[in-house]
Coordinates of C-alpha atoms and ligand atoms in Angstrom, one line a residue:
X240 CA -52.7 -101.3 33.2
X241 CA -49.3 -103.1 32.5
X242 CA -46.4 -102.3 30.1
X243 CA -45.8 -104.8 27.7
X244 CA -42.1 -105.3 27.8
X245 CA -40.7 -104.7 24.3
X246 CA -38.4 -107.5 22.5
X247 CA -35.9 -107.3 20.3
X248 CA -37.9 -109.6 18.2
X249 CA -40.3 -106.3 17.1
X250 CA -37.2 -104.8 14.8
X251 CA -37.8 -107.6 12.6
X252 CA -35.8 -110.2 11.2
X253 CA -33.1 -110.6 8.3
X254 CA -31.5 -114.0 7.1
X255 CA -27.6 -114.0 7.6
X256 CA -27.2 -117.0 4.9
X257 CA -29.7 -119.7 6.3
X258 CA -29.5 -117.9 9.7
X259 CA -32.1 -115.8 10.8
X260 CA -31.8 -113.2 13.5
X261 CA -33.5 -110.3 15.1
X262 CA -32.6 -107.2 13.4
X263 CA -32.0 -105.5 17.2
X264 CA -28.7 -107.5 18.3
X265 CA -25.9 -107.2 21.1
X266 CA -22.0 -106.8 20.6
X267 CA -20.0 -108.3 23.5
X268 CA -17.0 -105.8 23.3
X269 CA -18.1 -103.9 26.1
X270 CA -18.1 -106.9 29.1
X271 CA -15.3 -107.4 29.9
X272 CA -15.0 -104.0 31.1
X273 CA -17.6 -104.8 34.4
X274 CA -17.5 -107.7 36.4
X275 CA -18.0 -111.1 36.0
X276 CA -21.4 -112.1 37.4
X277 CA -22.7 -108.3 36.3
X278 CA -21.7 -109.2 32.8
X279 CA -23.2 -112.5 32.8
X280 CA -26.6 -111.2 34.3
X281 CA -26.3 -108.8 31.0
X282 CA -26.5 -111.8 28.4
X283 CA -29.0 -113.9 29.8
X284 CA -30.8 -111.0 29.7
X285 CA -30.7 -109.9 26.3
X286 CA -31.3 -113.5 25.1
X287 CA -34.4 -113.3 27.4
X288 CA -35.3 -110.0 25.6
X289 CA -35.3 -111.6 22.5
X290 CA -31.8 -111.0 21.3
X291 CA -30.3 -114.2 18.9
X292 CA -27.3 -112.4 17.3
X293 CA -24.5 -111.1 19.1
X294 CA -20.9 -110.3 18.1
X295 CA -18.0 -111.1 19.8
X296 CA -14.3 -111.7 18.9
X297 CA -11.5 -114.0 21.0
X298 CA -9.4 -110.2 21.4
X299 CA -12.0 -108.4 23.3
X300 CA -10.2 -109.4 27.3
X301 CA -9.2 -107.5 30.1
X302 CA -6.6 -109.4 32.2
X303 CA -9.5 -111.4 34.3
X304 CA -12.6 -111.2 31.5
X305 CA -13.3 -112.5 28.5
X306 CA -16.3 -111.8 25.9
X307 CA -16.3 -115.3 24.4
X308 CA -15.8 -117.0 27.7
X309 CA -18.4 -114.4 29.6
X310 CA -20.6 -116.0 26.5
X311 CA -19.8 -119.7 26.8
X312 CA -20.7 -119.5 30.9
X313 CA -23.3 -117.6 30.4
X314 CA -25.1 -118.8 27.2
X315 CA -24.6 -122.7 27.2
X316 CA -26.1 -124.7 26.1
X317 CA -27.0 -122.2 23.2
X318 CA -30.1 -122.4 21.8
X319 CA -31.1 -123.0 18.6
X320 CA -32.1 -119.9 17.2
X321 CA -28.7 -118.0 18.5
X322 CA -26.1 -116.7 16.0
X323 CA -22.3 -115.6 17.0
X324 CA -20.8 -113.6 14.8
X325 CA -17.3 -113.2 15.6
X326 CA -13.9 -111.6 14.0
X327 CA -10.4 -112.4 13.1
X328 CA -7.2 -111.1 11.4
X329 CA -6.8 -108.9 14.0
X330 CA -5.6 -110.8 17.4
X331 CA -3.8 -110.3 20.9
X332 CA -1.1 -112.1 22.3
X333 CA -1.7 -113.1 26.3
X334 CA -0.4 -110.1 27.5
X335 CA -2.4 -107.7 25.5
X336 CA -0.1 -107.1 22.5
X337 CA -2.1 -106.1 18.9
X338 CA -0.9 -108.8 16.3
X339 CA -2.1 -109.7 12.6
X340 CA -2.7 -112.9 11.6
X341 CA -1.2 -114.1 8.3
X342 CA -3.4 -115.9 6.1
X343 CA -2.2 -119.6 7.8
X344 CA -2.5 -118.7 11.1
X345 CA -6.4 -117.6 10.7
X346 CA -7.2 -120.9 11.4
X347 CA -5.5 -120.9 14.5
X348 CA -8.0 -117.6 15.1
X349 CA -11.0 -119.2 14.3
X350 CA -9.8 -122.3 16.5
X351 CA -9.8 -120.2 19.2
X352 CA -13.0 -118.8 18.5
X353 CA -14.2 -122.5 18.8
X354 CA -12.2 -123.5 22.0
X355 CA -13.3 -120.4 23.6
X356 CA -17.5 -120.4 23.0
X357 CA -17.1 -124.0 23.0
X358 CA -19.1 -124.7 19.9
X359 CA -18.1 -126.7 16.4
X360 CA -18.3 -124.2 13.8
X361 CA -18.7 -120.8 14.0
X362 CA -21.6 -119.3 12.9
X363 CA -20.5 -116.0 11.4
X364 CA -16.6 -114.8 11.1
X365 CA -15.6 -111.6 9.6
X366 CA -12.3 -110.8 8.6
X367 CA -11.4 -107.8 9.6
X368 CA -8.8 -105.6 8.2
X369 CA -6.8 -102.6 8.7
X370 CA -5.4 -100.9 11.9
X371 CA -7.1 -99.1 14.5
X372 CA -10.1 -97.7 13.2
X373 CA -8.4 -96.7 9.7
X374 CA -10.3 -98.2 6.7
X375 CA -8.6 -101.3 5.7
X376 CA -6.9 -100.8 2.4
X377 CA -5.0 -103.1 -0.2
X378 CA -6.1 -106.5 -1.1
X379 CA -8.3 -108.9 1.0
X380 CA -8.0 -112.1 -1.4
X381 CA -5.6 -113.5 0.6
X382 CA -7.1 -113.8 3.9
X383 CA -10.6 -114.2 2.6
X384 CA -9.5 -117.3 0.6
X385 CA -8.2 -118.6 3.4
X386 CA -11.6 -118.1 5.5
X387 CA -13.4 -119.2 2.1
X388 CA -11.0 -122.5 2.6
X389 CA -12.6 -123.1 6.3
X390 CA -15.6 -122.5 5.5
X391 CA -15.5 -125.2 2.7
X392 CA -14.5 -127.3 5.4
X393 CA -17.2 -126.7 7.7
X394 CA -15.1 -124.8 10.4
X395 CA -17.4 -121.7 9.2
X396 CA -21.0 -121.4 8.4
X397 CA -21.1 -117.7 7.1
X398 CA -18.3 -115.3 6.2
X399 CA -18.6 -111.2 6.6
X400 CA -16.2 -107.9 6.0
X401 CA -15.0 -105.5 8.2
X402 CA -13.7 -101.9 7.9
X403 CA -14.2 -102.5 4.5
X404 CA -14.7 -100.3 1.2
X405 CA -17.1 -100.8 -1.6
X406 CA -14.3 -102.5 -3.5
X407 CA -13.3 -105.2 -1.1
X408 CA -17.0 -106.3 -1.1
X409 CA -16.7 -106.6 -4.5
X410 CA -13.8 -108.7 -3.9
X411 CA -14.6 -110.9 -1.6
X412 CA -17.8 -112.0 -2.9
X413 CA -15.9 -112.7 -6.0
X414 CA -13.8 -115.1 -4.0
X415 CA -17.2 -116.8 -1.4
X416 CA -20.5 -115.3 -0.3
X417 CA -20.4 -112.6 2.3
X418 CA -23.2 -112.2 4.2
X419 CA -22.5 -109.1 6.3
X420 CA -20.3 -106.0 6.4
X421 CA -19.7 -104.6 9.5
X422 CA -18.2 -101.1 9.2
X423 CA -18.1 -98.1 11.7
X424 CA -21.1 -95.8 11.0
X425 CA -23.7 -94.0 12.9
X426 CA -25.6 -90.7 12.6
X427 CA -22.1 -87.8 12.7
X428 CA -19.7 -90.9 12.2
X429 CA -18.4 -92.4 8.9
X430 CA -21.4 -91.4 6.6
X431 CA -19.3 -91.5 3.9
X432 CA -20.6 -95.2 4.1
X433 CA -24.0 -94.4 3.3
X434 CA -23.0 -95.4 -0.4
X435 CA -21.8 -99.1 1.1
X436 CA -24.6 -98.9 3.1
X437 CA -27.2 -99.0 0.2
X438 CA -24.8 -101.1 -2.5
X439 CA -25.1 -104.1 0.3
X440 CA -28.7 -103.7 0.8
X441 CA -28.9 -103.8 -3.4
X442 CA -26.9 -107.1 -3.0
X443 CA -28.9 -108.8 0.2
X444 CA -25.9 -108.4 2.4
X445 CA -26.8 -106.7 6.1
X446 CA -24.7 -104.0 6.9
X447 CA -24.2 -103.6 10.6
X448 CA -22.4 -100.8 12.5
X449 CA -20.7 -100.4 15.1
X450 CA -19.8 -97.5 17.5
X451 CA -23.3 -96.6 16.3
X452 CA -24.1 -95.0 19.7
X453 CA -20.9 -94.2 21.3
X454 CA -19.4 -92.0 18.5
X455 CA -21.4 -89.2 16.7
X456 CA -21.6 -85.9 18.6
X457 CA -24.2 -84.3 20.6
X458 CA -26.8 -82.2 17.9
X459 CA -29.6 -80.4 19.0
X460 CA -31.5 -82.3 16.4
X461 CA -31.0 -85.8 17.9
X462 CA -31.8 -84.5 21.0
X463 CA -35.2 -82.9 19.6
X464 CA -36.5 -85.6 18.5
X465 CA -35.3 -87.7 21.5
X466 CA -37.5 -85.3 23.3
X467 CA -40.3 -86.1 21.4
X468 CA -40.3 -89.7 22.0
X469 CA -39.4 -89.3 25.5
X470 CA -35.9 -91.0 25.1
X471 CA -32.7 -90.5 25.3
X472 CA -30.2 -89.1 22.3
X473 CA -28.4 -92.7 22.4
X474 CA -31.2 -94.5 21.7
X475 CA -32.2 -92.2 18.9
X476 CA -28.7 -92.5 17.0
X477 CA -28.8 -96.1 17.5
X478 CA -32.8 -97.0 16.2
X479 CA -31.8 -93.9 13.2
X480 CA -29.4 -97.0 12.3
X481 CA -32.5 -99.4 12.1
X482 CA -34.2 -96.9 9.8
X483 CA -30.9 -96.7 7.3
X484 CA -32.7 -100.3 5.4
X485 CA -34.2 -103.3 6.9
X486 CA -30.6 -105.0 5.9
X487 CA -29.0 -102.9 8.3
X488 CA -28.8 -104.7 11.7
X489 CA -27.3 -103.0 15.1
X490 CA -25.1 -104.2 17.4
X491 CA -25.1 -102.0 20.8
X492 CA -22.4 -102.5 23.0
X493 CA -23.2 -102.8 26.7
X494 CA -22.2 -103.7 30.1
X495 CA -24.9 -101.9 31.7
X496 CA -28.3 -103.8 32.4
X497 CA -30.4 -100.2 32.3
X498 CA -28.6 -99.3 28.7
X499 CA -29.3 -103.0 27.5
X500 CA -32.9 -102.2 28.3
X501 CA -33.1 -99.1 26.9
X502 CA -31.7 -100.3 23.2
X503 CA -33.9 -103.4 23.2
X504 CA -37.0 -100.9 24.3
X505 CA -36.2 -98.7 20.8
X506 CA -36.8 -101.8 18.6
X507 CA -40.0 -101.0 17.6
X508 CA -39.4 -97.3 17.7
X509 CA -40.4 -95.5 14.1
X510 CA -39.2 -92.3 13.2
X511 CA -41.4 -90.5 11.3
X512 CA -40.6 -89.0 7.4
X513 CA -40.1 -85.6 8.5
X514 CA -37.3 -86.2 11.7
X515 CA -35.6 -88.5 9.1
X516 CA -35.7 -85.2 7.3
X517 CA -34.4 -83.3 10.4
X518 CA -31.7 -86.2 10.9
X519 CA -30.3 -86.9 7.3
X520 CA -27.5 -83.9 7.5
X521 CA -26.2 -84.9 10.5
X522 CA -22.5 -86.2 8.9
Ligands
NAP198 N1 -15.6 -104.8 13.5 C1 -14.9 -103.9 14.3 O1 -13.8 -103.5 14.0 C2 -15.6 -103.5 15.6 C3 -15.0 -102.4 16.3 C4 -15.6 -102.0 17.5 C5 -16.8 -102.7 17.9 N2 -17.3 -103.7 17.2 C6 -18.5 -104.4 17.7 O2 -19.6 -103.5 17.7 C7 -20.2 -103.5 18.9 C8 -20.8 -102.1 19.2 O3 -19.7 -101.2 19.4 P1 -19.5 -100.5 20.8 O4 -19.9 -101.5 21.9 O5 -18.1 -100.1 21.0 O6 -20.2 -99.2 20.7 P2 -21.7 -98.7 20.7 O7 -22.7 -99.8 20.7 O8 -21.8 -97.6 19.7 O9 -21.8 -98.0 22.1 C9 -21.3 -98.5 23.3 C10 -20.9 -97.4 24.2 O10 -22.1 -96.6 24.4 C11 -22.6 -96.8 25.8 N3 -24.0 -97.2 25.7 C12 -24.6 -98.3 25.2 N4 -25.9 -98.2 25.2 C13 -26.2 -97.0 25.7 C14 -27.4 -96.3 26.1 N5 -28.6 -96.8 25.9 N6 -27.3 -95.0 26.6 C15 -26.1 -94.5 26.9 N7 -24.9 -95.1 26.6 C16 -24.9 -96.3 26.0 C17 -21.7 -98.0 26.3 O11 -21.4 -97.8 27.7 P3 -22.1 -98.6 28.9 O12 -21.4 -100.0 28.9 O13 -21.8 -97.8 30.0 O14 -23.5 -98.8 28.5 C18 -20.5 -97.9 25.5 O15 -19.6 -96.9 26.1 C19 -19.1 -103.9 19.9 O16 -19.7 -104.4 21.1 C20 -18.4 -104.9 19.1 O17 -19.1 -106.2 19.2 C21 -16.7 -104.1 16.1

């Protein structure tokens, strides 16, 4: 008998604006951390496992790798059906240094974006605001308009939120359309989301997590039902995220080629009613 390989194209699909993509993505934050050819092998083979959304950002380096260049070698030419989300407002200077864009220089941001993955427009941008991993707070008019600007000239396709609230969605999509919030949230991490969670399923904007698998702590109940299916706790918190609404999309960070197989393998995964029920409290 042989063993189907599963494909991220069996979590099914959601339209970011006009873009469609597999619900079961890739974030790129975590390849820069192994070596070059290692994390090169990693993204042709998650685009060969059906993967067409990954997210990246022009500050994820180490002092000899970079995501969006690790992408560009790796990835080009891109194929039709691929989507690159990537992130500004937060930024590095060459040696490493954290910096924040004003509203002018996000262009500069996004330029680099281009200059780096060597495309014309970018498909997706977020603007991401506030420090570390503190929810962004005060006003986001600003900087959006400025992203709403470039996308009006054709620099941007789609524009997203990041580390976001409830009320900077409702002020950004006064300003442009946002078609994706990406917050921190996972089963034991940030459920205090759950509310933003459902408003932007209400509103046809994806919500996509991050840290969905590397921060919520160890619970016998994850575990459990890991058992059950004969997986691992990881792949349990991270397909519980697929489960939260068919807008939700997840974005597992990997440099290793046996965890990139195991995430893609969970995308047709289905939990049942009753270890939702077991997994719910888990805050
Ligand atoms: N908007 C923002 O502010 C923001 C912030 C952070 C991240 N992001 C984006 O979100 C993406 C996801 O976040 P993330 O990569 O930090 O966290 P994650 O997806 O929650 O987890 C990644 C961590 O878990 C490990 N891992 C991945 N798959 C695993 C598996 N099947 N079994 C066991 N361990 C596994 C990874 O290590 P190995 O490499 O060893 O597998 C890594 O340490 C990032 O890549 C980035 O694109 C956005």
């Amino acid at each position: 008998m042989t063993t189907e390989t599963i494909t991220a194209t069996v979590a099914g699909t959601w339209q970011l604006g006009d873009l469609t993509v597999n619900r079961m993505g890739f974030g790129a934050m975590r390849l820069p951390t192994t070596d070059r050819d290692s994390a090169i092998a990693v993204l042709r083979r998650a685009v060969e496992l059906g993967v067409n959304h990954i997210d990246t950002a022009a500050f994820y380096f180490t002092p000899l790798l970079s995501s969006n260049e690790l992408i560009n070698t790796a990835l080009r030419p891109y194929s039709d059906d691929l989507v690159i989300t990537t992130k500004v407002g937060p930024g590095r200077d060459p040696s490493g240094e954290w910096v924040r864009a004003r509203p002018d220089q996000l262009r500069g941001q996004v330029e680099e974006n281009l200059r780096q993955l060597g495309r014309e427009h970018l498909d997706v941008v977020n603007l991401r605001i506030g420090e570390g991993l503190d929810r962004g707070s005060g006003s986001l008019a600003e900087d959006f308009g400025a992203l709403a600007d470039l996308r009006e000239k054709g620099l941007i396709r789609h524009l997203g939120i990041s580390n976001v609230s409830p009320e900077h969605l409702d002020e950004a999509q006064a300003i442009a359309p946002v078609v994706c919030v990406q917050n921190q949230y996972g089963l034991g991490a940030r459920r205090e989301d759950d509310e933003l969670l459902r408003l932007c399923g209400e509103r046809g904007v994806a919500f996509v997590p991050f840290f969905a698998v590397a921060h919520g702590h160890e619970s016998d109940a994850v575990q459990a039902v890991a058992d059950a299916h004969g997986v691992t706790a990881a792949q349990i918190r991270l397909v519980w995220t697929l489960h939260q609404g068919k807008h939700v999309l997840a974005i597992p960070g990997t440099g290793n080629p046996a965890h990139l197989e195991e995430n893609i393998a969970v995308s047709g995964l289905r939990l049942s009613e009753e270890e939702l029920g077991q997994l719910d409290p888990i805050r």
